[in-house]
Structure formats: structure tokens, C-alpha cells
């Protein structure tokens, strides 16, 4: 998953970012409202972890800006403000969950996974799409009940494509979502093409349909359709 952590407690942010990245998530960290709103204006994230009291304002302003984009990003508020009014206001503004500080990192991880499943898998542990079966917790993909042997980046790639099925995704958006900010250190998007090619090949070798369509000059689309019965 790609996560944006908005937190001005540097010590907490360092520890939490390391924890999330150890679980092989992409986690970017900012400390204030202005930088956070700039990030969500430029990039899409799976999950936003948001403190309310920030160095340059109120985190709820970031939440409001995110909702204007109408994107599929889950929001968990992390705040020392644990009074009921703060929780209710955050949830009514559009947050999906609220975890008061101090919190256990393992509990937060479980809430992130649960929220992601609710948003993209209708709360189920598995996503079933024709002959495909994807489990985001076990990081597995099956085609016709046969397990695909994918690298972690290939799994992140198919999960991102599936979460945005029937939408055209630019090569740049795929690169930033799956590889993070480091993608801009390379000269081309050939690495995206190579991962797409390998993913297509592995799915077809197991008898799966070629759902990943190339949109020339732009990027790719996971085109979902119902197989004939």
C-alpha cells in the first residue's frame, strides 16, 4: 500500500514510518497542512494517517481537501485529542477511523488492513474477479486456483491496477504509487513496462485472461469484464 503519514511529532513519525516500511508499504511523511495538501493534490494514496494538531494548522483541513478530490483514499485520524467531540467531528468530516494516541503499532496495522479491505474488497479477505483470486493480507494471487509466484512489486502492481479497475492509469501514477518518490531517479518508465509484461505473462501462463490493456501514449488499464458462463 502507499501511505501518507501527516505527523509533526518527528520521533513518532520516524518509528511509525520504519514500522510501515518494514511491512513493505510505501510510506511518505510530511509534518504540516501545506505540505500534506500539496502531496494529495499531486499524488494518490491508499491510506492517509492524519494528526489533527499540526505545526501550521488543523489536520481536518487536509481531510477536507482530500474529500474534494473524490478519490478512493482511506483516512485514519491519529490524535492525542481523544475527546468524543473531536472523534465525531473527524468522522463526520469524512475520516474512516480514529485512533487516539498513544496507540499500538500492531493495532494500527490491523486497522489499515481492515480499512483497505472495506474500500476495495467489500470487507472480504479475498477479491474474486472471474478466474482471479487476490488476498491482500497473505500477498497471494491465484489464477484458476493455481498460485502465481509474484515479486512483491508485481503484487503491489496488480493490487493497484485492480483497485483502479476500468480506469486509465498513467505510467507516472503507476511508478509513483508502486515505487514511491524514488522513481524520478530513473531516466524512463521502462521498469513499469517490464513489470507489466512479466505480470501479463505469468497470468496468461496459468490460463488467465489478459485484462491489462495498453493505452498507447498514456499508460495502462485493468479492463474488467464478465467471462461468459
PDB file of C-alpha atoms in Angstrom:
ATOM      1  CA  UNK A   1       0.000   0.000   0.000  1.00  0.00           C
ATOM      2  CA  UNK A   2       1.000   3.610  -0.472  1.00  0.00           C
ATOM      3  CA  UNK A   3       0.561   5.583   2.760  1.00  0.00           C
ATOM      4  CA  UNK A   4       0.901   9.275   3.542  1.00  0.00           C
ATOM      5  CA  UNK A   5       1.724   9.978   7.196  1.00  0.00           C
ATOM      6  CA  UNK A   6       0.902  13.535   8.312  1.00  0.00           C
ATOM      7  CA  UNK A   7       2.501  13.908  11.732  1.00  0.00           C
ATOM      8  CA  UNK A   8       4.602  16.670  13.324  1.00  0.00           C
ATOM      9  CA  UNK A   9       5.998  14.526  16.137  1.00  0.00           C
ATOM     10  CA  UNK A  10       9.292  13.637  14.456  1.00  0.00           C
ATOM     11  CA  UNK A  11      10.206  10.802  16.826  1.00  0.00           C
ATOM     12  CA  UNK A  12       6.815   9.110  16.449  1.00  0.00           C
ATOM     13  CA  UNK A  13       6.881   9.659  12.680  1.00  0.00           C
ATOM     14  CA  UNK A  14      10.336   8.073  12.285  1.00  0.00           C
ATOM     15  CA  UNK A  15       9.335   4.996  14.281  1.00  0.00           C
ATOM     16  CA  UNK A  16       5.960   4.610  12.571  1.00  0.00           C
ATOM     17  CA  UNK A  17       7.372   5.131   9.079  1.00  0.00           C
ATOM     18  CA  UNK A  18      10.058   2.497   9.718  1.00  0.00           C
ATOM     19  CA  UNK A  19       7.420   0.075  11.029  1.00  0.00           C
ATOM     20  CA  UNK A  20       5.186   0.552   7.982  1.00  0.00           C
ATOM     21  CA  UNK A  21       8.070   0.269   5.519  1.00  0.00           C
ATOM     22  CA  UNK A  22       9.331  -2.884   7.233  1.00  0.00           C
ATOM     23  CA  UNK A  23       5.946  -4.338   6.259  1.00  0.00           C
ATOM     24  CA  UNK A  24       6.869  -3.396   2.658  1.00  0.00           C
ATOM     25  CA  UNK A  25       4.487  -0.475   2.356  1.00  0.00           C
ATOM     26  CA  UNK A  26       5.476   2.764   0.684  1.00  0.00           C
ATOM     27  CA  UNK A  27       5.229   5.437   3.377  1.00  0.00           C
ATOM     28  CA  UNK A  28       5.813   9.141   2.813  1.00  0.00           C
ATOM     29  CA  UNK A  29       5.946  11.577   5.729  1.00  0.00           C
ATOM     30  CA  UNK A  30       5.079  15.267   5.959  1.00  0.00           C
ATOM     31  CA  UNK A  31       4.698  17.467   9.034  1.00  0.00           C
ATOM     32  CA  UNK A  32       2.190  20.170   8.138  1.00  0.00           C
ATOM     33  CA  UNK A  33      -1.047  21.121   6.412  1.00  0.00           C
ATOM     34  CA  UNK A  34       0.540  22.922   3.449  1.00  0.00           C
ATOM     35  CA  UNK A  35       2.892  20.104   2.522  1.00  0.00           C
ATOM     36  CA  UNK A  36       0.170  17.485   3.018  1.00  0.00           C
ATOM     37  CA  UNK A  37      -2.328  19.279   0.789  1.00  0.00           C
ATOM     38  CA  UNK A  38       0.376  19.672  -1.847  1.00  0.00           C
ATOM     39  CA  UNK A  39       1.101  15.919  -1.770  1.00  0.00           C
ATOM     40  CA  UNK A  40      -2.525  14.827  -2.051  1.00  0.00           C
ATOM     41  CA  UNK A  41      -3.019  17.298  -4.884  1.00  0.00           C
ATOM     42  CA  UNK A  42      -0.187  15.671  -6.855  1.00  0.00           C
ATOM     43  CA  UNK A  43      -0.413  12.007  -5.863  1.00  0.00           C
ATOM     44  CA  UNK A  44      -2.934   9.339  -4.908  1.00  0.00           C
ATOM     45  CA  UNK A  45      -2.588   7.306  -1.732  1.00  0.00           C
ATOM     46  CA  UNK A  46      -4.285   4.179  -0.414  1.00  0.00           C
ATOM     47  CA  UNK A  47      -4.265   5.362   3.185  1.00  0.00           C
ATOM     48  CA  UNK A  48      -3.838   8.764   4.872  1.00  0.00           C
ATOM     49  CA  UNK A  49      -2.708   8.718   8.518  1.00  0.00           C
ATOM     50  CA  UNK A  50      -3.566  12.155   9.832  1.00  0.00           C
ATOM     51  CA  UNK A  51      -2.767  14.016  13.024  1.00  0.00           C
ATOM     52  CA  UNK A  52      -5.181  16.833  13.895  1.00  0.00           C
ATOM     53  CA  UNK A  53      -2.899  19.292  15.660  1.00  0.00           C
ATOM     54  CA  UNK A  54      -0.112  20.137  13.187  1.00  0.00           C
ATOM     55  CA  UNK A  55       2.682  22.685  13.187  1.00  0.00           C
ATOM     56  CA  UNK A  56       0.912  25.007  10.719  1.00  0.00           C
ATOM     57  CA  UNK A  57      -2.778  24.331  11.307  1.00  0.00           C
ATOM     58  CA  UNK A  58      -5.520  21.754  11.750  1.00  0.00           C
ATOM     59  CA  UNK A  59      -5.314  18.364  10.053  1.00  0.00           C
ATOM     60  CA  UNK A  60      -9.039  18.480   9.329  1.00  0.00           C
ATOM     61  CA  UNK A  61      -8.201  20.989   6.569  1.00  0.00           C
ATOM     62  CA  UNK A  62      -6.151  18.269   4.866  1.00  0.00           C
ATOM     63  CA  UNK A  63      -9.102  15.906   5.163  1.00  0.00           C
ATOM     64  CA  UNK A  64     -11.427  18.462   3.570  1.00  0.00           C
ATOM     65  CA  UNK A  65      -9.048  18.959   0.647  1.00  0.00           C
ATOM     66  CA  UNK A  66      -8.788  15.214   0.146  1.00  0.00           C
ATOM     67  CA  UNK A  67     -12.564  14.827   0.008  1.00  0.00           C
ATOM     68  CA  UNK A  68     -12.733  17.469  -2.723  1.00  0.00           C
ATOM     69  CA  UNK A  69     -10.647  15.182  -4.932  1.00  0.00           C
ATOM     70  CA  UNK A  70     -13.206  12.373  -4.631  1.00  0.00           C
ATOM     71  CA  UNK A  71     -10.517   9.686  -4.588  1.00  0.00           C
ATOM     72  CA  UNK A  72     -10.527   6.247  -3.020  1.00  0.00           C
ATOM     73  CA  UNK A  73      -8.227   7.040  -0.088  1.00  0.00           C
ATOM     74  CA  UNK A  74      -8.918   5.731   3.396  1.00  0.00           C
ATOM     75  CA  UNK A  75      -8.328   8.127   6.296  1.00  0.00           C
ATOM     76  CA  UNK A  76      -7.363   7.223   9.839  1.00  0.00           C
ATOM     77  CA  UNK A  77      -7.019  10.104  12.291  1.00  0.00           C
ATOM     78  CA  UNK A  78      -4.208   9.752  14.839  1.00  0.00           C
ATOM     79  CA  UNK A  79      -4.505  12.331  17.576  1.00  0.00           C
ATOM     80  CA  UNK A  80      -3.901  12.972  21.238  1.00  0.00           C
ATOM     81  CA  UNK A  81      -7.270  14.706  21.198  1.00  0.00           C
ATOM     82  CA  UNK A  82      -9.372  11.801  22.392  1.00  0.00           C
ATOM     83  CA  UNK A  83     -12.484  13.699  23.467  1.00  0.00           C
ATOM     84  CA  UNK A  84     -15.706  12.458  21.904  1.00  0.00           C
ATOM     85  CA  UNK A  85     -16.364  15.748  20.076  1.00  0.00           C
ATOM     86  CA  UNK A  86     -13.061  15.555  18.212  1.00  0.00           C
ATOM     87  CA  UNK A  87     -13.729  11.974  17.181  1.00  0.00           C
ATOM     88  CA  UNK A  88     -17.237  12.753  15.970  1.00  0.00           C
ATOM     89  CA  UNK A  89     -16.123  15.871  14.065  1.00  0.00           C
ATOM     90  CA  UNK A  90     -13.347  13.973  12.314  1.00  0.00           C
ATOM     91  CA  UNK A  91     -15.631  11.114  11.336  1.00  0.00           C
ATOM     92  CA  UNK A  92     -18.414  13.424  10.143  1.00  0.00           C
ATOM     93  CA  UNK A  93     -15.890  15.333   8.028  1.00  0.00           C
ATOM     94  CA  UNK A  94     -15.017  12.122   6.199  1.00  0.00           C
ATOM     95  CA  UNK A  95     -12.467  10.137   8.199  1.00  0.00           C
ATOM     96  CA  UNK A  96     -12.957   6.364   8.192  1.00  0.00           C
ATOM     97  CA  UNK A  97     -11.409   5.595  11.572  1.00  0.00           C
ATOM     98  CA  UNK A  98      -9.983   7.328  14.653  1.00  0.00           C
ATOM     99  CA  UNK A  99      -7.172   6.040  16.851  1.00  0.00           C
ATOM    100  CA  UNK A 100      -6.212   8.122  19.915  1.00  0.00           C
ATOM    101  CA  UNK A 101      -2.579   8.459  20.975  1.00  0.00           C
ATOM    102  CA  UNK A 102      -0.740   6.646  22.372  1.00  0.00           C
ATOM    103  CA  UNK A 103      -1.535   3.640  20.196  1.00  0.00           C
ATOM    104  CA  UNK A 104      -0.044   0.249  19.433  1.00  0.00           C
ATOM    105  CA  UNK A 105       1.581  -0.005  16.004  1.00  0.00           C
ATOM    106  CA  UNK A 106       0.259  -3.535  15.523  1.00  0.00           C
ATOM    107  CA  UNK A 107      -3.303  -2.363  16.176  1.00  0.00           C
ATOM    108  CA  UNK A 108      -2.847   0.467  13.687  1.00  0.00           C
ATOM    109  CA  UNK A 109      -1.537  -2.004  11.101  1.00  0.00           C
ATOM    110  CA  UNK A 110      -4.622  -4.175  11.609  1.00  0.00           C
ATOM    111  CA  UNK A 111      -6.900  -1.162  11.188  1.00  0.00           C
ATOM    112  CA  UNK A 112      -5.098  -0.138   7.994  1.00  0.00           C
ATOM    113  CA  UNK A 113      -5.542  -3.620   6.529  1.00  0.00           C
ATOM    114  CA  UNK A 114      -9.189  -3.764   7.586  1.00  0.00           C
ATOM    115  CA  UNK A 115      -9.903  -0.339   6.075  1.00  0.00           C
ATOM    116  CA  UNK A 116      -8.199  -1.264   2.806  1.00  0.00           C
ATOM    117  CA  UNK A 117     -10.309  -4.430   2.583  1.00  0.00           C
ATOM    118  CA  UNK A 118     -13.506  -2.481   3.208  1.00  0.00           C
ATOM    119  CA  UNK A 119     -12.663   0.041   0.493  1.00  0.00           C
ATOM    120  CA  UNK A 120     -11.505  -2.363  -2.200  1.00  0.00           C
ATOM    121  CA  UNK A 121     -12.664  -5.856  -1.271  1.00  0.00           C
ATOM    122  CA  UNK A 122     -16.094  -5.212   0.283  1.00  0.00           C
ATOM    123  CA  UNK A 123     -14.692  -6.289   3.641  1.00  0.00           C
ATOM    124  CA  UNK A 124     -13.663  -9.731   2.397  1.00  0.00           C
ATOM    125  CA  UNK A 125     -10.197 -11.211   2.809  1.00  0.00           C
ATOM    126  CA  UNK A 126     -10.258 -12.214  -0.857  1.00  0.00           C
ATOM    127  CA  UNK A 127     -11.135 -10.394  -4.036  1.00  0.00           C
ATOM    128  CA  UNK A 128     -12.702 -12.689  -6.641  1.00  0.00           C
ATOM    129  CA  UNK A 129     -12.694 -11.480 -10.246  1.00  0.00           C
ATOM    130  CA  UNK A 130     -13.582 -14.190 -12.729  1.00  0.00           C
ATOM    131  CA  UNK A 131     -10.666 -16.646 -12.599  1.00  0.00           C
ATOM    132  CA  UNK A 132      -8.554 -14.394 -10.344  1.00  0.00           C
ATOM    133  CA  UNK A 133      -8.398 -14.609  -6.541  1.00  0.00           C
ATOM    134  CA  UNK A 134      -6.361 -11.999  -4.673  1.00  0.00           C
ATOM    135  CA  UNK A 135      -5.617 -11.954  -0.949  1.00  0.00           C
ATOM    136  CA  UNK A 136      -4.080  -8.633   0.201  1.00  0.00           C
ATOM    137  CA  UNK A 137      -3.215  -9.947   3.662  1.00  0.00           C
ATOM    138  CA  UNK A 138      -1.289 -13.034   2.523  1.00  0.00           C
ATOM    139  CA  UNK A 139       0.007 -11.250  -0.604  1.00  0.00           C
ATOM    140  CA  UNK A 140      -1.199 -14.047  -2.860  1.00  0.00           C
ATOM    141  CA  UNK A 141      -2.774 -14.163  -6.308  1.00  0.00           C
ATOM    142  CA  UNK A 142      -4.326 -17.291  -7.791  1.00  0.00           C
ATOM    143  CA  UNK A 143      -5.434 -17.918 -11.360  1.00  0.00           C
ATOM    144  CA  UNK A 144      -7.854 -20.819 -11.791  1.00  0.00           C
ATOM    145  CA  UNK A 145      -6.885 -21.835  -8.225  1.00  0.00           C
ATOM    146  CA  UNK A 146      -3.202 -22.004  -9.175  1.00  0.00           C
ATOM    147  CA  UNK A 147      -0.838 -19.808  -7.213  1.00  0.00           C
ATOM    148  CA  UNK A 148       1.101 -17.148  -9.094  1.00  0.00           C
ATOM    149  CA  UNK A 149       4.693 -16.660  -7.992  1.00  0.00           C
ATOM    150  CA  UNK A 150       4.977 -12.870  -7.972  1.00  0.00           C
ATOM    151  CA  UNK A 151       7.602 -10.497  -6.699  1.00  0.00           C
ATOM    152  CA  UNK A 152       6.390  -8.003  -4.096  1.00  0.00           C
ATOM    153  CA  UNK A 153       6.433  -5.206  -6.681  1.00  0.00           C
ATOM    154  CA  UNK A 154       4.392  -7.329  -9.088  1.00  0.00           C
ATOM    155  CA  UNK A 155       1.851  -7.949  -6.326  1.00  0.00           C
ATOM    156  CA  UNK A 156       1.704  -4.237  -5.471  1.00  0.00           C
ATOM    157  CA  UNK A 157       1.260  -3.509  -9.168  1.00  0.00           C
ATOM    158  CA  UNK A 158      -1.680  -5.874  -9.707  1.00  0.00           C
ATOM    159  CA  UNK A 159      -3.289  -4.651  -6.470  1.00  0.00           C
ATOM    160  CA  UNK A 160      -3.034  -1.034  -7.639  1.00  0.00           C
ATOM    161  CA  UNK A 161      -4.432  -1.907 -11.071  1.00  0.00           C
ATOM    162  CA  UNK A 162      -7.305  -3.880  -9.531  1.00  0.00           C
ATOM    163  CA  UNK A 163      -8.111  -1.118  -7.058  1.00  0.00           C
ATOM    164  CA  UNK A 164      -8.468   1.216 -10.043  1.00  0.00           C
ATOM    165  CA  UNK A 165     -10.043  -1.265 -12.447  1.00  0.00           C
ATOM    166  CA  UNK A 166     -11.557   0.169 -15.616  1.00  0.00           C
ATOM    167  CA  UNK A 167      -9.618   3.416 -15.077  1.00  0.00           C
ATOM    168  CA  UNK A 168      -6.741   4.561 -17.268  1.00  0.00           C
ATOM    169  CA  UNK A 169      -3.581   4.956 -15.167  1.00  0.00           C
ATOM    170  CA  UNK A 170      -0.602   6.886 -16.455  1.00  0.00           C
ATOM    171  CA  UNK A 171       2.869   5.344 -16.305  1.00  0.00           C
ATOM    172  CA  UNK A 172       3.849   8.110 -13.903  1.00  0.00           C
ATOM    173  CA  UNK A 173       0.985   7.417 -11.498  1.00  0.00           C
ATOM    174  CA  UNK A 174       1.823   3.696 -11.521  1.00  0.00           C
ATOM    175  CA  UNK A 175       5.501   4.449 -10.885  1.00  0.00           C
ATOM    176  CA  UNK A 176       4.854   6.850  -8.008  1.00  0.00           C
ATOM    177  CA  UNK A 177       2.264   4.591  -6.399  1.00  0.00           C
ATOM    178  CA  UNK A 178       4.227   1.348  -6.559  1.00  0.00           C
ATOM    179  CA  UNK A 179       7.804   2.638  -6.343  1.00  0.00           C
ATOM    180  CA  UNK A 180       7.347   5.897  -4.430  1.00  0.00           C
ATOM    181  CA  UNK A 181       9.355   9.082  -4.833  1.00  0.00           C
ATOM    182  CA  UNK A 182      12.494   7.205  -5.921  1.00  0.00           C
ATOM    183  CA  UNK A 183      11.053   6.593  -9.388  1.00  0.00           C
ATOM    184  CA  UNK A 184      12.245  10.036 -10.513  1.00  0.00           C
ATOM    185  CA  UNK A 185      15.849   8.879 -10.223  1.00  0.00           C
ATOM    186  CA  UNK A 186      15.497   6.850 -13.430  1.00  0.00           C
ATOM    187  CA  UNK A 187      15.571   8.127 -16.999  1.00  0.00           C
ATOM    188  CA  UNK A 188      12.491   6.316 -18.346  1.00  0.00           C
ATOM    189  CA  UNK A 189       9.461   4.263 -17.396  1.00  0.00           C
ATOM    190  CA  UNK A 190      10.861   1.065 -18.921  1.00  0.00           C
ATOM    191  CA  UNK A 191      10.754  -0.589 -15.500  1.00  0.00           C
ATOM    192  CA  UNK A 192       6.955  -0.124 -15.453  1.00  0.00           C
ATOM    193  CA  UNK A 193       6.680  -1.720 -18.904  1.00  0.00           C
ATOM    194  CA  UNK A 194       8.865  -4.662 -17.837  1.00  0.00           C
ATOM    195  CA  UNK A 195       6.830  -5.327 -14.696  1.00  0.00           C
ATOM    196  CA  UNK A 196       3.571  -5.108 -16.670  1.00  0.00           C
ATOM    197  CA  UNK A 197       4.963  -7.517 -19.276  1.00  0.00           C
ATOM    198  CA  UNK A 198       6.056 -10.033 -16.628  1.00  0.00           C
ATOM    199  CA  UNK A 199       2.711  -9.802 -14.831  1.00  0.00           C
ATOM    200  CA  UNK A 200       0.773 -10.371 -18.056  1.00  0.00           C
ATOM    201  CA  UNK A 201       2.943 -13.359 -18.926  1.00  0.00           C
ATOM    202  CA  UNK A 202       2.521 -15.021 -15.534  1.00  0.00           C
ATOM    203  CA  UNK A 203      -1.266 -14.616 -15.618  1.00  0.00           C
ATOM    204  CA  UNK A 204      -1.559 -15.971 -19.169  1.00  0.00           C
ATOM    205  CA  UNK A 205       0.699 -18.941 -18.382  1.00  0.00           C
ATOM    206  CA  UNK A 206      -1.883 -20.062 -15.807  1.00  0.00           C
ATOM    207  CA  UNK A 207      -4.708 -19.730 -18.317  1.00  0.00           C
ATOM    208  CA  UNK A 208      -5.882 -16.304 -17.214  1.00  0.00           C
ATOM    209  CA  UNK A 209      -7.316 -13.594 -19.434  1.00  0.00           C
ATOM    210  CA  UNK A 210      -5.232 -10.599 -20.474  1.00  0.00           C
ATOM    211  CA  UNK A 211      -7.047  -7.899 -18.530  1.00  0.00           C
ATOM    212  CA  UNK A 212      -4.192  -5.375 -18.614  1.00  0.00           C
ATOM    213  CA  UNK A 213      -4.628  -3.159 -21.655  1.00  0.00           C
ATOM    214  CA  UNK A 214      -2.019  -0.778 -23.018  1.00  0.00           C
ATOM    215  CA  UNK A 215      -3.304   2.736 -23.632  1.00  0.00           C
ATOM    216  CA  UNK A 216      -0.688   3.967 -26.068  1.00  0.00           C
ATOM    217  CA  UNK A 217       0.971   7.230 -25.163  1.00  0.00           C
ATOM    218  CA  UNK A 218      -0.650   7.269 -21.717  1.00  0.00           C
ATOM    219  CA  UNK A 219      -0.334   4.104 -19.649  1.00  0.00           C
ATOM    220  CA  UNK A 220      -2.415   1.067 -18.760  1.00  0.00           C
ATOM    221  CA  UNK A 221      -5.891  -0.029 -17.721  1.00  0.00           C
ATOM    222  CA  UNK A 222      -7.093  -3.147 -15.933  1.00  0.00           C
ATOM    223  CA  UNK A 223     -10.167  -3.782 -18.047  1.00  0.00           C
ATOM    224  CA  UNK A 224     -12.584  -5.963 -16.132  1.00  0.00           C
ATOM    225  CA  UNK A 225     -15.352  -7.790 -17.894  1.00  0.00           C
ATOM    226  CA  UNK A 226     -17.539 -10.750 -17.067  1.00  0.00           C
ATOM    227  CA  UNK A 227     -16.434 -14.035 -18.611  1.00  0.00           C
ATOM    228  CA  UNK A 228     -19.173 -15.973 -20.475  1.00  0.00           C
ATOM    229  CA  UNK A 229     -20.965 -18.608 -18.398  1.00  0.00           C
TER     230      UNK A 229
END
